[in-house]
mmCIF file of C-alpha atoms in Angstrom:
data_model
loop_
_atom_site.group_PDB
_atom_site.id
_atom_site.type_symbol
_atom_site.label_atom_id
_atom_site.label_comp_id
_atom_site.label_asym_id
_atom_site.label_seq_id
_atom_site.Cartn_x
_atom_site.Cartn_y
_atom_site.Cartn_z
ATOM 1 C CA UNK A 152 107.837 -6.862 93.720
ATOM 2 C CA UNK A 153 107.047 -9.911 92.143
ATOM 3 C CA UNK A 154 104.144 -10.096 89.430
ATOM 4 C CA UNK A 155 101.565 -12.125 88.472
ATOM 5 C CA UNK A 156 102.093 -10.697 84.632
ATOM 6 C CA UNK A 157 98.503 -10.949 83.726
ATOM 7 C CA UNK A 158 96.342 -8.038 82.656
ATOM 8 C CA UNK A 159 93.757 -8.235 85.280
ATOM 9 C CA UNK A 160 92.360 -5.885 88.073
ATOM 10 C CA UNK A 161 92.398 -9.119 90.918
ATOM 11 C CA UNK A 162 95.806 -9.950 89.505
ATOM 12 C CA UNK A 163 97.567 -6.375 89.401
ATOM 13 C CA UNK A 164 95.804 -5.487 93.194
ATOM 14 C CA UNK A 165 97.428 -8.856 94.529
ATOM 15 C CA UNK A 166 100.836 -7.806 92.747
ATOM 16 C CA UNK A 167 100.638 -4.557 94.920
ATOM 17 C CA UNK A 168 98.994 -5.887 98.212
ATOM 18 C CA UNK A 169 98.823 -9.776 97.762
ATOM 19 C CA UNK A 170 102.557 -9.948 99.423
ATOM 20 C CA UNK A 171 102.116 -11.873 102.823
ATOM 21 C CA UNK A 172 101.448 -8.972 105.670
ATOM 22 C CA UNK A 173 100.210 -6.534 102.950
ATOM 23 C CA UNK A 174 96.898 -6.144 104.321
ATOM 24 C CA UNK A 175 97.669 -6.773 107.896
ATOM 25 C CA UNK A 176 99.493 -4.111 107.938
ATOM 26 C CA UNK A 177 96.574 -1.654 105.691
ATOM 27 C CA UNK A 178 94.732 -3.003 108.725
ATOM 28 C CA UNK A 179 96.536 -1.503 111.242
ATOM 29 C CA UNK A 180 96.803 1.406 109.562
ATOM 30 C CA UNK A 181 93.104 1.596 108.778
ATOM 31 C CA UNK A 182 92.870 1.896 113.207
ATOM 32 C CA UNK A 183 95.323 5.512 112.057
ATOM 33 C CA UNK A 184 98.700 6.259 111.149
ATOM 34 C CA UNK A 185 101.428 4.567 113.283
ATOM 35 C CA UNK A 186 104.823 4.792 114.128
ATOM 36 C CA UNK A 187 106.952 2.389 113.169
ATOM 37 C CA UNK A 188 107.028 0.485 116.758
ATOM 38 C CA UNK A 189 103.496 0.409 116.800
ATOM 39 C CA UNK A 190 102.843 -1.466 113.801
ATOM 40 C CA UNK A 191 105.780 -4.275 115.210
ATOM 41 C CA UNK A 192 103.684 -4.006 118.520
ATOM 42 C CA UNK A 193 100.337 -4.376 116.135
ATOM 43 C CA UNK A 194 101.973 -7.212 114.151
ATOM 44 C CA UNK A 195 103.120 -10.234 116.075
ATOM 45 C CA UNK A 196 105.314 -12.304 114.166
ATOM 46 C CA UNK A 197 106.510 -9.843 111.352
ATOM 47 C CA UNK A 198 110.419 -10.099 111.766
ATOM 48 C CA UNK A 199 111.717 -5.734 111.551
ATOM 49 C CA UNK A 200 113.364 -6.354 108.444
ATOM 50 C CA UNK A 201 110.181 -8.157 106.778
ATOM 51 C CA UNK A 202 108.206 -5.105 108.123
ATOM 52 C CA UNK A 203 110.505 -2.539 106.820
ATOM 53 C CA UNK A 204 110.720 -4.003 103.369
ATOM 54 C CA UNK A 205 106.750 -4.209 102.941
ATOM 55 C CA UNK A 206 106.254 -0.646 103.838
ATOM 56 C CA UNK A 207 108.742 0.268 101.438
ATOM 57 C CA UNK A 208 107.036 -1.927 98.542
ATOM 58 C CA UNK A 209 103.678 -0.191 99.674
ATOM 59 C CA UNK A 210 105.072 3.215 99.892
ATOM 60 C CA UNK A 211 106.829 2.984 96.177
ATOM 61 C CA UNK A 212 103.047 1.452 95.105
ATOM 62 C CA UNK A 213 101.469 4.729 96.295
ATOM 63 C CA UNK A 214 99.128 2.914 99.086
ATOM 64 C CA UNK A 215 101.358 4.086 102.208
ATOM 65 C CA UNK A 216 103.201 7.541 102.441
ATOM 66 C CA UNK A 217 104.858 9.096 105.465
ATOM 67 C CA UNK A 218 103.853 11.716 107.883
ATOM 68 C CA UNK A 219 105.232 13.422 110.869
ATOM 69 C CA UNK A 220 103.849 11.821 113.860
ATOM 70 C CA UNK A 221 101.114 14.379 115.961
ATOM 71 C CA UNK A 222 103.856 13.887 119.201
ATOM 72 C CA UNK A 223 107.005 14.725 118.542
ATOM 73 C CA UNK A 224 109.327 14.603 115.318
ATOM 74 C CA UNK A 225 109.069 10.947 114.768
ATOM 75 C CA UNK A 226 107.857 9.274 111.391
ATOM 76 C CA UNK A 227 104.537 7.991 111.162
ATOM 77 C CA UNK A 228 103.020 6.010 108.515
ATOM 78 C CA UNK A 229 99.304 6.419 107.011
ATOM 79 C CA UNK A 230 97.183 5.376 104.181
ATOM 80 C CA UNK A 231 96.879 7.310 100.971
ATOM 81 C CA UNK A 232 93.542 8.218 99.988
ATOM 82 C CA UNK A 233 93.493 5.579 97.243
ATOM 83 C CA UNK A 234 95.013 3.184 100.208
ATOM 84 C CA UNK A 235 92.209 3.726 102.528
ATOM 85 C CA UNK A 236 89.934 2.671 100.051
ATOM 86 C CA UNK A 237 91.268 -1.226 100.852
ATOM 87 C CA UNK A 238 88.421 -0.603 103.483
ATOM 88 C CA UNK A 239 86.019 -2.052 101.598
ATOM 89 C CA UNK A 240 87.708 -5.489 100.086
ATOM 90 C CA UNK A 241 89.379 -5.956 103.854
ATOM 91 C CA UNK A 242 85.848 -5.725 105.336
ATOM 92 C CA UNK A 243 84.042 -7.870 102.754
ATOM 93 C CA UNK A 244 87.228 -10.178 103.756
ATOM 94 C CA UNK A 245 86.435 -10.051 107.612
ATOM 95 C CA UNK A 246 82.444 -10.635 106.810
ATOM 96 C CA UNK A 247 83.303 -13.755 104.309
ATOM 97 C CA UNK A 248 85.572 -14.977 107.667
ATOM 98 C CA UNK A 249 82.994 -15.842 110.155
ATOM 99 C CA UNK A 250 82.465 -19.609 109.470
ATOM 100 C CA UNK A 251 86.800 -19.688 110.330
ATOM 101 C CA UNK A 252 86.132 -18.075 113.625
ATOM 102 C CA UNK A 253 84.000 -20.051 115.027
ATOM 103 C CA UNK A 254 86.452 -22.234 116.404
ATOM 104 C CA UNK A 255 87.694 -19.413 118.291
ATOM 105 C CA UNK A 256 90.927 -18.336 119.232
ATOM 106 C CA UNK A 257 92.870 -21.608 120.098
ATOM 107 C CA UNK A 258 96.764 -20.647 120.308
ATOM 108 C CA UNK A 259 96.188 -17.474 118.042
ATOM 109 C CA UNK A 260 97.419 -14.077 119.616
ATOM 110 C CA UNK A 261 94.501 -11.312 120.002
ATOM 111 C CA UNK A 262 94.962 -7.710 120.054
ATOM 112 C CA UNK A 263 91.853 -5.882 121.216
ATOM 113 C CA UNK A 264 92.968 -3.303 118.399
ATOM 114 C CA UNK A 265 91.938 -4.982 115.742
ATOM 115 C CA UNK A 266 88.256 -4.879 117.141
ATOM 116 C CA UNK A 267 88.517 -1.448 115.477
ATOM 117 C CA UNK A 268 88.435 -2.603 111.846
ATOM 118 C CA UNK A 269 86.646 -5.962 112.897
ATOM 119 C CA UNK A 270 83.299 -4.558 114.828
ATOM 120 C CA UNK A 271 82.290 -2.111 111.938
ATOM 121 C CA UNK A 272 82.863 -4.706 109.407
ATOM 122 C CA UNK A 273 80.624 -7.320 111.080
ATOM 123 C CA UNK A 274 78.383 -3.751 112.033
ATOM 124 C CA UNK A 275 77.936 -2.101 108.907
ATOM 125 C CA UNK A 276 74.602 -3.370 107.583
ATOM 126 C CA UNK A 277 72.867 -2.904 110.876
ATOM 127 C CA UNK A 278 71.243 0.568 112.234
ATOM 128 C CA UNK A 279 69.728 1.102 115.369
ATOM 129 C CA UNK A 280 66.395 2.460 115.730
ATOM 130 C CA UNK A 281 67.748 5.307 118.071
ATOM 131 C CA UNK A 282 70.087 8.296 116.521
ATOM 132 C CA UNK A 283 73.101 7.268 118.679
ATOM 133 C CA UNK A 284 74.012 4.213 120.563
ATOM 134 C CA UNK A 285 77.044 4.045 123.132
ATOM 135 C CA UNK A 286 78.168 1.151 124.350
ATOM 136 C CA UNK A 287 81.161 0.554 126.679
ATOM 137 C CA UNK A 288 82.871 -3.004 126.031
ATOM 138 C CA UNK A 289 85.779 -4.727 128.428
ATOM 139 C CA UNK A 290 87.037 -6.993 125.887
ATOM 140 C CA UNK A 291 89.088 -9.513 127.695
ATOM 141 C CA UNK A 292 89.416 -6.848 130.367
ATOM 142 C CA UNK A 293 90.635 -3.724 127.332
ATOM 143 C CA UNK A 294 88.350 -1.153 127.194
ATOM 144 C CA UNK A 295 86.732 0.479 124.211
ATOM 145 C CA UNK A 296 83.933 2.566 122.901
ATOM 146 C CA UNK A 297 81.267 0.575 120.150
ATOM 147 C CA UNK A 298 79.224 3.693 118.974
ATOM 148 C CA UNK A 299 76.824 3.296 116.637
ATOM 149 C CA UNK A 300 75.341 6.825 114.977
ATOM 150 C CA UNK A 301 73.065 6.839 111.734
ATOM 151 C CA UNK A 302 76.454 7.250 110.409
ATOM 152 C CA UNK A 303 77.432 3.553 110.539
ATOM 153 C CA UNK A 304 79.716 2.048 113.552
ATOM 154 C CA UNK A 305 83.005 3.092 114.739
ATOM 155 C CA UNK A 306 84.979 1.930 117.625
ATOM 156 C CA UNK A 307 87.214 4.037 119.256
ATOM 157 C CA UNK A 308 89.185 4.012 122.620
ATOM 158 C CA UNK A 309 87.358 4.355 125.780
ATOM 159 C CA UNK A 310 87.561 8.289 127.140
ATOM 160 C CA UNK A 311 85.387 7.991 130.295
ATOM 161 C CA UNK A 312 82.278 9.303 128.595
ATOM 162 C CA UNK A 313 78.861 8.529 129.398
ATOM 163 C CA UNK A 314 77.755 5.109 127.640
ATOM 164 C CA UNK A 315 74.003 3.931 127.320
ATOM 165 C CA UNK A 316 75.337 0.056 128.693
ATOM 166 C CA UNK A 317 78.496 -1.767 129.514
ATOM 167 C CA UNK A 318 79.085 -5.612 127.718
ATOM 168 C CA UNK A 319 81.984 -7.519 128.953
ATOM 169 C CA UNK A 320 82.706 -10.336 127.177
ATOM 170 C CA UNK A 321 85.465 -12.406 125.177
ATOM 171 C CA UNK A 322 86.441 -11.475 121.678
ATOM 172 C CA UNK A 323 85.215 -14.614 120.600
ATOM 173 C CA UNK A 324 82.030 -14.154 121.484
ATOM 174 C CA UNK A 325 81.646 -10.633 120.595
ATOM 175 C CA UNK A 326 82.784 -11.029 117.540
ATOM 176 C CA UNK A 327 80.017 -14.142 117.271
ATOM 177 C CA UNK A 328 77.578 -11.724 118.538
ATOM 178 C CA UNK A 329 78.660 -8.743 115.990
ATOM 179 C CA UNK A 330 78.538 -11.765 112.998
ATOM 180 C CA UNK A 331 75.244 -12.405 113.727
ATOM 181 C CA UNK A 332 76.711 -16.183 114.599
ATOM 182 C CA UNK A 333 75.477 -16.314 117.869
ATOM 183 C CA UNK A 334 72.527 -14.682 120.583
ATOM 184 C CA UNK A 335 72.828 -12.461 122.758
ATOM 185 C CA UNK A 336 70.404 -14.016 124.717
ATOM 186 C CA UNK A 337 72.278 -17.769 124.346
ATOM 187 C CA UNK A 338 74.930 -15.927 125.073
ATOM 188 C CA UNK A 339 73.800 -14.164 128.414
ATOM 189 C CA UNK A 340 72.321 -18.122 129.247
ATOM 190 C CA UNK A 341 75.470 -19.680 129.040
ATOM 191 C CA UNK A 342 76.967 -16.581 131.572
ATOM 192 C CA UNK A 343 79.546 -15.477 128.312
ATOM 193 C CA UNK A 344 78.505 -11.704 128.296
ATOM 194 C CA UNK A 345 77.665 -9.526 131.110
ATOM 195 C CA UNK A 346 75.609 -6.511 130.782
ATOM 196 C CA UNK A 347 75.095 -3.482 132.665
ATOM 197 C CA UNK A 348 72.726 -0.418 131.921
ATOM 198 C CA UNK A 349 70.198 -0.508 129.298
ATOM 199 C CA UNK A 350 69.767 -3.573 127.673
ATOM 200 C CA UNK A 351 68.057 -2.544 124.880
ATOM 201 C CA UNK A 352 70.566 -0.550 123.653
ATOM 202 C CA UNK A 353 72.534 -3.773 123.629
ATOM 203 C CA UNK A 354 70.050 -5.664 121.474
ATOM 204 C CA UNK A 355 70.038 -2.894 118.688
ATOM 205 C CA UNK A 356 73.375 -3.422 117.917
ATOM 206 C CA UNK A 357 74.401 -6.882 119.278
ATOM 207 C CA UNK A 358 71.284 -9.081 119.266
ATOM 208 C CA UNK A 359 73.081 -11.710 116.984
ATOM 209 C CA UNK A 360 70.820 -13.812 114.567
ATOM 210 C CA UNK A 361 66.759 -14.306 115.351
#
C-alpha cells in the first residue's frame, strides 16, 4: 500500500483506510459480515478485482479478517474489533455530510442498506422521552425497523413485529428529517412523508429542527 511517509496518526490511518473504497466497504461491513457477493451487490461500481485487492490490503492491515459464513461453508468477511471502531470517524463523516445531501440524490444509486449506518449516525445525539420507540419505515418502498431504546438507535430489517407508527417516505427526505435539515411537519405539508399510528412516537425521533 502506498504511504504518506509522515509520522502522524491522520496520515498513518489514511495509509491503511484512505485507499478509494476503504471505508465504503468498513461501511458495509459495519451493517455485518458479508460474503463476498454481497459486498459487490453493496458496492456499485467497485470492478471484482478492485474489490478483491482492497480486502486483501485491509485484511494484511488487521481491520478485516475472515469468517465462515452462519449458512453454509462459504467465506464471509467482518470487522476486527479494532476495525469496528471506524464507527465513530465514519459517523462523524456522515454527520459533517448533510449540507452535500441536500441536493438529494440526482443520478446517484441508493441502497436502502446503507440507512443502517446512516440513521444512527444522524440519530445518535437524540433520546426519546419513552424507554423504546419502534418505528416501521418503507423507504422508497424497502422496509426496515428504526428502533430507538435508551441504548441509542439501531436499524435493523423489518421482521413483522409490532411497531408504535409506520413513516413512508424517500431517503432524501428521511435522511433530511434524521439531520435535523428539515420538519417533519414541512415535510407532512408538502405530502413527502406519510404517517400511520402514533404520531408522537414519530416526533421523538424524527421531528427535524424547531
Amino acid at each position: 500500500m502506498k504511504s504518506y511517509g509522515q509520522f502522524c496518526g491522520l496520515a498513518r490511518s489514511l495509509d491503511t483506510v484512505g485507499d478509494r473504497w476503504n471505508l465504503l466497504i468498513v461501511r458495509q461491513l459495519l451493517i455485518g459480515p458479508a460474503r463476498y457477493g454481497d459486498l459487490r451487490a453493496g458496492l456499485p461500481g467497485l470492478a471484482t478485482n478492485l474489490l478483491a485487492d482492497r480486502l486483501r490490503d485491509l485484511e494484511s492491515a488487521g481491520v478485516v479478517r475472515r469468517e465462515v459464513a452462519t449458512e453454509g461453508n462459504a467465506v464471509a468477511y467482518a470487522l476486527t474489533e479494532w476495525g469496528a471502531e471506524l464507527r465513530e470517524p465514519i459517523e462523524a463523516l456522515i454527520r459533517w455530510s448533510t449540507p452535500l445531501m441536500v441536493e438529494g440524490p440526482r443520478t446517484d444509486h441508493f441502497d436502502p442498506g446503507w440507512l443502517h449506518v446512516a440513521l444512527p449516525a444522524l440519530l445518535r445525539e437524540r433520546a426519546p422521552g419513552r424507554r423504546t420507540v419502534t418505528i416501521g419505515l418503507a423507504v422508497d418502498g424497502a422496509p426496515l425497523l428504526l428502533r430507538f431504546s435508551r441504548s441509542g438507535p439501531t436499524v435493523e430489517a423489518a421482521d413483522g413485529r409490532a411497531v408504535d407508527a409506520t413513516v413512508r417516505t424517500s431517503a432524501h427526505v428521511l435522511l433530511g428529517l434524521a439531520a435535523g435539515a428539515l420538519t417533519l411537519a414541512d415535510a407532512q405539508a408538502w405530502g413527502a412523508v406519510e404517517v400511520e399510528g402514533d404520531l408522537d412516537a414519530v416526533r421523538e425521533v424524527l421531528a427535524g429542527a424547531a
